[in-house]
Amino acid sequence: VDQTGAKLIIHCGDFGFYERDSLTRISDRTLKHLVQYSTLIPPSLRTRLLQSTVTPDSLRQQIRASTSNILSELPLYLSGAKALKVPLYTVWGACEDVSVLEKFRSGEYTIPNLNIIDESATAVIDIGGVKLRLFGLGGAIAQHKLFDIGDGTSTIAGGSGTMWTTALQIGQLVDTAQKVFDATETRILISHASPGREGILAQLALVLKADFTISAGLHFRYGISYNEFGVQGDQELYRNKLANAQKGFMDMWEGIKTHVESHISDEQKILLENCLSVVNRLPAVSTLPNDKDEAAFKNMWNFNLPDAASGLLLLDINQGKIATETRSQGKEHRRDKNDCQAVDQRSHQFFSLAYA
């Protein structure tokens, strides 16, 4: 906000929904991942914490004994010691504590200017002559967990310091979008996982009639901006990508269909049907000019963000136009003489093998 003068922030998850007690619920593997990528830990301390001689119990003890908030600064915002300067809209990421999110949903936890966007909560923002409709779907996409809420006690799924998306959440988001549909709005799907990698999210974007998707979760040093027309040879290749996602889901669904249908309520059956409508949403084999599928293929724009510490995407909205600017700190590309010799040697070996 200080660097750009932004009026609001959109965040794509791994926001830091952890509290002090979360430490007992986070798995060893997830805790090590958090330490590796946390921007709250000085490099020298990170190196010490990630040494092979540091056991999981020792790691937890050192984090617990720290006088600073190594795990997350969320407690400072909950207490009022820190405050968000502008409205912030976020989904939850793959590494969050489901117990903390449930406290926000129940109203036990609140932070001024913090807005959590999920399958039930959407937001519309009137700015620069554009009405932005924000839809959100947090968590990782893991097919084997689409019908598992883990340690969650409501509809939010998660456990061991991680969170994921469920089929019923996808169905609920479709229901939410249908209830608030307004053709004058510009629709943005915010997700943690990337629609470029997860076909079911690309299908969801089609069903929601999204104009933009914004995602993260790949830990890249540079932002990505693309539409399917720019990266696929033709619409049939795009359709094949979504068809592969459909097949993966249906192969899994056939094995659990009878069990799931016998254990869900009538209301949940409606949400499940919505989810299946997403899974079965494939572009037409052939399109006519001005076909809605062709329009989405050519005009729906996808952004994948780098980690917040590495860069950002700036949307400049003015007089009905949405301009974009991506910023990145980049990565180190300087090489000394020894590095160059090593690269040259590897290149020579590679080309020799390729030629052979």
CSV table of C-alpha atoms in Angstrom, one decimal:
chain,number,residue,atom,x,y,z
A,1,VAL,CA,0.0,0.0,0.0
A,2,ASP,CA,2.8,2.4,0.9
A,3,GLN,CA,4.6,1.7,-2.4
A,4,THR,CA,1.7,1.8,-4.8
A,5,GLY,CA,-1.0,3.9,-3.1
A,6,ALA,CA,-3.4,1.0,-3.6
A,7,LYS,CA,-7.0,1.6,-2.4
A,8,LEU,CA,-7.5,-2.1,-1.7
A,9,ILE,CA,-5.6,-5.5,-1.7
A,10,ILE,CA,-6.6,-8.8,-3.2
A,11,HIS,CA,-4.6,-11.7,-1.6
A,12,CYS,CA,-4.6,-15.3,-2.9
A,13,GLY,CA,-4.0,-17.3,0.2
A,14,ASP,CA,-1.3,-18.5,2.6
A,15,PHE,CA,-2.3,-15.3,4.3
A,16,GLY,CA,-1.1,-16.5,7.7
A,17,PHE,CA,-4.2,-17.8,9.4
A,18,TYR,CA,-2.3,-19.2,12.3
A,19,GLU,CA,-2.4,-18.5,16.0
A,20,ARG,CA,-0.1,-19.5,18.9
A,21,ASP,CA,-2.1,-22.7,19.5
A,22,SER,CA,-1.8,-23.7,15.8
A,23,LEU,CA,1.7,-24.9,16.5
A,24,THR,CA,0.4,-28.1,18.1
A,25,ARG,CA,-1.8,-28.9,15.1
A,26,ILE,CA,0.7,-28.4,12.3
A,27,SER,CA,2.4,-31.5,10.9
A,28,ASP,CA,6.2,-31.7,10.9
A,29,ARG,CA,6.4,-31.5,7.1
A,30,THR,CA,4.1,-28.4,6.9
A,31,LEU,CA,5.9,-26.7,9.7
A,32,LYS,CA,9.2,-27.1,7.9
A,33,HIS,CA,7.6,-25.7,4.8
A,34,LEU,CA,6.3,-22.6,6.7
A,35,VAL,CA,9.8,-22.0,8.1
A,36,GLN,CA,11.3,-22.3,4.7
A,37,TYR,CA,9.1,-19.7,3.1
A,38,SER,CA,8.2,-17.3,6.0
A,39,THR,CA,9.1,-13.7,5.5
A,40,LEU,CA,9.0,-13.2,9.3
A,41,ILE,CA,12.2,-15.2,9.9
A,42,PRO,CA,15.6,-13.6,9.5
A,43,PRO,CA,17.8,-15.6,7.0
A,44,SER,CA,20.4,-16.5,9.7
A,45,LEU,CA,17.6,-17.9,12.0
A,46,ARG,CA,16.0,-19.7,9.1
A,47,THR,CA,19.3,-21.5,8.3
A,48,ARG,CA,19.6,-22.6,11.9
A,49,LEU,CA,16.0,-23.8,12.1
A,50,LEU,CA,16.3,-25.9,8.9
A,51,GLN,CA,19.5,-27.7,9.9
A,52,SER,CA,19.2,-31.5,9.6
A,53,THR,CA,20.2,-31.8,13.3
A,54,VAL,CA,17.1,-29.8,14.4
A,55,THR,CA,14.3,-32.3,15.3
A,56,PRO,CA,10.6,-31.4,14.9
A,57,ASP,CA,10.2,-31.2,18.7
A,58,SER,CA,13.2,-28.9,18.9
A,59,LEU,CA,11.9,-26.7,16.0
A,60,ARG,CA,8.6,-26.3,17.8
A,61,GLN,CA,10.3,-25.4,21.1
A,62,GLN,CA,12.4,-22.7,19.4
A,63,ILE,CA,9.4,-21.2,17.7
A,64,ARG,CA,7.4,-21.3,20.9
A,65,ALA,CA,10.2,-19.7,22.9
A,66,SER,CA,10.7,-16.9,20.4
A,67,THR,CA,9.6,-13.4,21.5
A,68,SER,CA,8.6,-12.5,18.0
A,69,ASN,CA,5.7,-13.9,15.9
A,70,ILE,CA,7.6,-16.4,13.8
A,71,LEU,CA,4.6,-18.3,12.7
A,72,SER,CA,2.3,-15.4,11.8
A,73,GLU,CA,1.6,-11.8,12.7
A,74,LEU,CA,-2.2,-12.6,12.8
A,75,PRO,CA,-2.3,-12.3,16.6
A,76,LEU,CA,-1.0,-8.7,16.4
A,77,TYR,CA,-3.9,-7.8,14.1
A,78,LEU,CA,-6.4,-9.6,16.3
A,79,SER,CA,-5.2,-7.7,19.4
A,80,GLY,CA,-5.2,-4.4,17.6
A,81,ALA,CA,-1.4,-3.9,17.9
A,82,LYS,CA,-1.3,-3.8,14.1
A,83,ALA,CA,-4.0,-2.6,11.6
A,84,LEU,CA,-4.8,-3.0,7.9
A,85,LYS,CA,-4.6,0.4,6.2
A,86,VAL,CA,-7.0,-0.5,3.4
A,87,PRO,CA,-9.7,-3.1,2.8
A,88,LEU,CA,-8.1,-6.5,2.1
A,89,TYR,CA,-9.9,-9.4,0.3
A,90,THR,CA,-8.4,-12.8,0.6
A,91,VAL,CA,-9.1,-16.5,0.3
A,92,TRP,CA,-7.3,-19.0,2.4
A,93,GLY,CA,-4.3,-20.9,1.0
A,94,ALA,CA,-3.0,-24.4,1.2
A,95,CYS,CA,-1.1,-23.7,4.4
A,96,GLU,CA,-3.5,-22.3,7.0
A,97,ASP,CA,-5.2,-23.5,10.3
A,98,VAL,CA,-8.8,-24.6,9.7
A,99,SER,CA,-9.6,-24.0,13.3
A,100,VAL,CA,-8.6,-20.3,12.9
A,101,LEU,CA,-10.8,-19.9,9.8
A,102,GLU,CA,-13.7,-21.4,11.6
A,103,LYS,CA,-13.3,-18.7,14.3
A,104,PHE,CA,-13.5,-16.0,11.7
A,105,ARG,CA,-16.6,-17.6,10.1
A,106,SER,CA,-18.4,-17.9,13.4
A,107,GLY,CA,-17.6,-14.3,14.3
A,108,GLU,CA,-15.3,-15.1,17.2
A,109,TYR,CA,-12.4,-13.5,15.4
A,110,THR,CA,-12.7,-10.2,13.4
A,111,ILE,CA,-10.1,-7.8,12.1
A,112,PRO,CA,-11.2,-4.4,10.7
A,113,ASN,CA,-10.7,-4.2,6.9
A,114,LEU,CA,-10.1,-8.0,6.6
A,115,ASN,CA,-12.7,-9.6,4.2
A,116,ILE,CA,-12.5,-13.4,3.7
A,117,ILE,CA,-13.9,-14.4,0.3
A,118,ASP,CA,-15.2,-18.0,0.1
A,119,GLU,CA,-17.9,-20.1,-1.4
A,120,SER,CA,-20.6,-18.3,0.6
A,121,ALA,CA,-19.1,-14.8,0.9
A,122,THR,CA,-18.7,-12.6,-2.2
A,123,ALA,CA,-18.0,-8.9,-2.5
A,124,VAL,CA,-18.7,-6.2,-5.1
A,125,ILE,CA,-16.4,-3.1,-5.3
A,126,ASP,CA,-17.3,0.0,-7.3
A,127,ILE,CA,-14.1,1.6,-8.3
A,128,GLY,CA,-12.9,3.7,-11.3
A,129,GLY,CA,-16.2,3.2,-13.1
A,130,VAL,CA,-16.1,-0.6,-12.8
A,131,LYS,CA,-18.1,-2.8,-10.6
A,132,LEU,CA,-15.8,-5.7,-9.6
A,133,ARG,CA,-17.5,-8.8,-8.3
A,134,LEU,CA,-15.1,-11.0,-6.3
A,135,PHE,CA,-15.6,-14.7,-6.0
A,136,GLY,CA,-13.2,-16.8,-4.0
A,137,LEU,CA,-12.2,-20.5,-3.5
A,138,GLY,CA,-9.4,-21.2,-1.1
A,139,GLY,CA,-7.2,-24.2,-0.4
A,140,ALA,CA,-5.3,-26.7,-2.4
A,141,ILE,CA,-7.0,-28.9,-5.1
A,142,ALA,CA,-6.5,-32.5,-4.2
A,143,GLN,CA,-8.9,-34.9,-5.9
A,144,HIS,CA,-8.7,-37.6,-3.2
A,145,LYS,CA,-9.8,-35.0,-0.6
A,146,LEU,CA,-12.7,-33.4,-2.5
A,147,PHE,CA,-15.2,-35.3,-0.3
A,148,ASP,CA,-13.2,-35.0,3.0
A,149,ILE,CA,-13.4,-32.1,5.4
A,150,GLY,CA,-10.6,-33.4,7.6
A,151,ASP,CA,-10.6,-31.7,11.0
A,152,GLY,CA,-13.2,-29.1,10.0
A,153,THR,CA,-16.4,-28.9,11.9
A,154,SER,CA,-18.4,-27.0,9.4
A,155,THR,CA,-18.0,-26.8,5.6
A,156,ILE,CA,-14.4,-25.7,5.7
A,157,ALA,CA,-11.9,-28.5,5.0
A,158,GLY,CA,-8.4,-28.8,6.5
A,159,GLY,CA,-6.1,-30.5,9.0
A,160,SER,CA,-2.5,-30.6,10.2
A,161,GLY,CA,-2.0,-27.0,9.2
A,162,THR,CA,-3.2,-27.4,5.7
A,163,MET,CA,-6.4,-26.7,3.9
A,164,TRP,CA,-8.1,-27.9,0.7
A,165,THR,CA,-11.1,-27.4,-1.5
A,166,THR,CA,-14.2,-29.7,-1.4
A,167,ALA,CA,-16.7,-30.6,-4.0
A,168,LEU,CA,-19.5,-29.1,-1.9
A,169,GLN,CA,-17.7,-25.8,-1.7
A,170,ILE,CA,-17.4,-25.7,-5.4
A,171,GLY,CA,-21.2,-26.4,-5.6
A,172,GLN,CA,-21.9,-23.7,-3.0
A,173,LEU,CA,-19.8,-21.1,-5.0
A,174,VAL,CA,-21.8,-21.8,-8.1
A,175,ASP,CA,-25.0,-21.3,-6.1
A,176,THR,CA,-23.7,-18.0,-4.6
A,177,ALA,CA,-22.7,-16.7,-8.1
A,178,GLN,CA,-26.1,-17.5,-9.5
A,179,LYS,CA,-27.9,-15.6,-6.8
A,180,VAL,CA,-25.8,-12.4,-7.3
A,181,PHE,CA,-25.4,-12.5,-11.1
A,182,ASP,CA,-25.4,-9.0,-12.7
A,183,ALA,CA,-24.3,-8.6,-16.3
A,184,THR,CA,-23.0,-5.1,-15.6
A,185,GLU,CA,-20.3,-6.5,-13.2
A,186,THR,CA,-16.7,-7.6,-14.0
A,187,ARG,CA,-16.2,-11.0,-12.4
A,188,ILE,CA,-13.0,-12.1,-10.9
A,189,LEU,CA,-12.3,-15.6,-9.6
A,190,ILE,CA,-9.7,-15.5,-6.8
A,191,SER,CA,-8.2,-18.9,-6.0
A,192,HIS,CA,-5.1,-20.2,-4.3
A,193,ALA,CA,-4.5,-23.0,-6.8
A,194,SER,CA,-3.9,-22.0,-10.4
A,195,PRO,CA,-6.6,-22.6,-13.1
A,196,GLY,CA,-3.7,-23.1,-15.5
A,197,ARG,CA,-2.7,-26.3,-13.6
A,198,GLU,CA,-6.1,-27.4,-12.2
A,199,GLY,CA,-8.6,-28.1,-14.9
A,200,ILE,CA,-11.6,-28.0,-12.5
A,201,LEU,CA,-10.8,-24.4,-11.6
A,202,ALA,CA,-10.7,-23.5,-15.3
A,203,GLN,CA,-14.1,-25.1,-15.7
A,204,LEU,CA,-15.3,-23.2,-12.7
A,205,ALA,CA,-14.2,-20.0,-14.3
A,206,LEU,CA,-16.3,-20.8,-17.3
A,207,VAL,CA,-19.4,-21.6,-15.2
A,208,LEU,CA,-18.9,-18.3,-13.2
A,209,LYS,CA,-18.5,-16.4,-16.5
A,210,ALA,CA,-15.3,-14.9,-15.0
A,211,ASP,CA,-13.5,-12.1,-16.9
A,212,PHE,CA,-10.3,-12.6,-14.8
A,213,THR,CA,-8.8,-15.2,-12.6
A,214,ILE,CA,-6.2,-14.4,-10.0
A,215,SER,CA,-4.3,-17.2,-8.3
A,216,ALA,CA,-1.0,-18.0,-6.6
A,217,GLY,CA,0.5,-21.0,-4.8
A,218,LEU,CA,3.4,-21.7,-7.2
A,219,HIS,CA,6.2,-19.7,-5.3
A,220,PHE,CA,7.4,-18.2,-8.6
A,221,ARG,CA,9.7,-15.2,-8.6
A,222,TYR,CA,7.8,-13.7,-11.6
A,223,GLY,CA,4.1,-13.1,-12.2
A,224,ILE,CA,2.3,-14.9,-15.0
A,225,SER,CA,-0.3,-13.2,-17.3
A,226,TYR,CA,-2.0,-15.2,-20.1
A,227,ASN,CA,-5.2,-16.3,-21.8
A,228,GLU,CA,-5.8,-19.7,-23.2
A,229,PHE,CA,-5.8,-18.4,-26.8
A,230,GLY,CA,-2.2,-17.2,-26.2
A,231,VAL,CA,-0.9,-20.6,-25.0
A,232,GLN,CA,-3.1,-23.2,-26.8
A,233,GLY,CA,-2.8,-23.9,-30.5
A,234,ASP,CA,-6.5,-24.0,-30.9
A,235,GLN,CA,-9.7,-24.4,-28.8
A,236,GLU,CA,-9.7,-28.1,-29.1
A,237,LEU,CA,-6.4,-28.4,-27.2
A,238,TYR,CA,-8.0,-26.2,-24.5
A,239,ARG,CA,-11.0,-28.5,-24.5
A,240,ASN,CA,-8.8,-31.6,-24.1
A,241,LYS,CA,-7.2,-30.1,-21.0
A,242,LEU,CA,-10.5,-29.7,-19.4
A,243,ALA,CA,-11.7,-33.1,-20.6
A,244,ASN,CA,-8.7,-34.7,-18.8
A,245,ALA,CA,-9.7,-32.9,-15.6
A,246,GLN,CA,-13.2,-34.2,-16.1
A,247,LYS,CA,-12.0,-37.8,-16.6
A,248,GLY,CA,-9.9,-37.6,-13.5
A,249,PHE,CA,-12.8,-36.5,-11.4
A,250,MET,CA,-15.3,-38.9,-12.8
A,251,ASP,CA,-12.9,-41.9,-12.4
A,252,MET,CA,-12.7,-41.0,-8.7
A,253,TRP,CA,-16.4,-40.2,-8.4
A,254,GLU,CA,-17.6,-43.6,-9.8
A,255,GLY,CA,-15.8,-45.3,-7.0
A,256,ILE,CA,-17.4,-43.4,-4.2
A,257,LYS,CA,-20.7,-42.2,-5.7
A,258,THR,CA,-23.0,-44.7,-3.9
A,259,HIS,CA,-21.4,-44.0,-0.5
A,260,VAL,CA,-21.5,-40.3,-0.9
A,261,GLU,CA,-25.1,-40.1,-2.1
A,262,SER,CA,-26.3,-42.2,0.8
A,263,HIS,CA,-24.7,-39.8,3.4
A,264,ILE,CA,-25.6,-36.3,2.2
A,265,SER,CA,-28.7,-34.2,2.8
A,266,ASP,CA,-31.1,-33.0,0.2
A,267,GLU,CA,-29.5,-29.5,0.3
A,268,GLN,CA,-26.1,-31.0,-0.2
A,269,LYS,CA,-27.3,-33.0,-3.1
A,270,ILE,CA,-28.2,-29.7,-4.9
A,271,LEU,CA,-24.6,-28.5,-4.2
A,272,LEU,CA,-23.2,-31.7,-5.5
A,273,GLU,CA,-25.2,-31.3,-8.7
A,274,ASN,CA,-23.7,-27.9,-9.0
A,275,CYS,CA,-20.2,-29.3,-8.7
A,276,LEU,CA,-21.0,-32.0,-11.3
A,277,SER,CA,-22.2,-29.2,-13.6
A,278,VAL,CA,-18.8,-27.6,-13.3
A,279,VAL,CA,-17.0,-31.0,-13.9
A,280,ASN,CA,-19.1,-31.5,-17.0
A,281,ARG,CA,-18.6,-28.0,-18.4
A,282,LEU,CA,-16.6,-28.4,-21.5
A,283,PRO,CA,-16.2,-26.0,-24.4
A,284,ALA,CA,-18.1,-27.0,-27.6
A,285,VAL,CA,-16.2,-29.1,-30.1
A,286,SER,CA,-16.7,-26.4,-32.8
A,287,THR,CA,-17.7,-22.8,-32.2
A,288,LEU,CA,-19.5,-20.2,-34.2
A,289,PRO,CA,-18.4,-16.5,-34.3
A,290,ASN,CA,-19.3,-14.7,-31.1
A,291,ASP,CA,-19.9,-18.1,-29.3
A,292,LYS,CA,-19.6,-17.6,-25.5
A,293,ASP,CA,-17.0,-20.4,-25.3
A,294,GLU,CA,-14.8,-18.8,-28.0
A,295,ALA,CA,-15.1,-15.4,-26.1
A,296,ALA,CA,-13.9,-17.0,-22.9
A,297,PHE,CA,-11.1,-18.8,-24.8
A,298,LYS,CA,-9.9,-15.5,-26.2
A,299,ASN,CA,-10.8,-12.9,-23.6
A,300,MET,CA,-10.7,-14.4,-20.1
A,301,TRP,CA,-7.4,-13.3,-18.6
A,302,ASN,CA,-5.5,-15.3,-16.0
A,303,PHE,CA,-2.9,-13.9,-13.6
A,304,ASN,CA,-0.7,-16.0,-11.3
A,305,LEU,CA,1.0,-14.0,-8.7
A,306,PRO,CA,4.5,-14.5,-7.2
A,307,ASP,CA,5.0,-14.7,-3.5
A,308,ALA,CA,4.2,-11.3,-1.9
A,309,ALA,CA,7.8,-10.9,-0.9
A,310,SER,CA,8.8,-11.2,-4.5
A,311,GLY,CA,6.3,-9.1,-6.4
A,312,LEU,CA,2.8,-8.0,-7.1
A,313,LEU,CA,0.2,-7.3,-9.7
A,314,LEU,CA,-1.2,-3.8,-9.9
A,315,LEU,CA,-4.7,-3.2,-11.3
A,316,ASP,CA,-5.1,0.5,-12.3
A,317,ILE,CA,-8.8,1.0,-12.7
A,318,ASN,CA,-9.9,4.3,-14.2
A,319,GLN,CA,-12.8,5.5,-16.4
A,320,GLY,CA,-14.0,2.0,-16.9
A,321,LYS,CA,-10.7,0.6,-18.0
A,322,ILE,CA,-8.5,-1.9,-16.1
A,323,ALA,CA,-4.8,-1.5,-16.8
A,324,THR,CA,-2.3,-3.9,-15.4
A,325,GLU,CA,1.3,-3.7,-14.2
A,326,THR,CA,3.4,-6.5,-12.8
A,327,ARG,CA,6.3,-6.0,-10.6
A,328,SER,CA,8.9,-8.5,-9.5
A,329,GLN,CA,12.2,-8.4,-7.5
A,330,GLY,CA,13.4,-11.1,-9.9
A,331,LYS,CA,16.1,-13.7,-9.2
A,332,GLU,CA,19.8,-13.7,-9.2
A,333,HIS,CA,21.3,-14.3,-12.7
A,334,ARG,CA,24.9,-13.1,-12.2
A,335,ARG,CA,27.4,-15.9,-12.6
A,336,ASP,CA,31.1,-15.9,-11.8
A,337,LYS,CA,33.6,-17.5,-14.2
A,338,ASN,CA,33.5,-20.9,-12.5
A,339,ASP,CA,29.6,-20.9,-12.7
A,340,CYS,CA,29.8,-20.1,-16.4
A,341,GLN,CA,32.3,-22.9,-17.0
A,342,ALA,CA,30.1,-25.4,-15.2
A,343,VAL,CA,27.1,-24.2,-17.3
A,344,ASP,CA,29.1,-24.5,-20.5
A,345,GLN,CA,30.2,-28.0,-19.6
A,346,ARG,CA,26.6,-29.1,-18.8
A,347,SER,CA,25.4,-27.6,-22.0
A,348,HIS,CA,28.0,-29.4,-24.0
A,349,GLN,CA,27.1,-32.7,-22.4
A,350,PHE,CA,23.4,-32.1,-23.0
A,351,PHE,CA,23.8,-31.2,-26.7
A,352,SER,CA,26.2,-34.2,-27.2
A,353,LEU,CA,23.5,-36.5,-25.7
A,354,ALA,CA,20.8,-34.9,-27.7
A,355,TYR,CA,22.7,-35.3,-31.0
A,356,ALA,CA,23.5,-38.9,-30.2
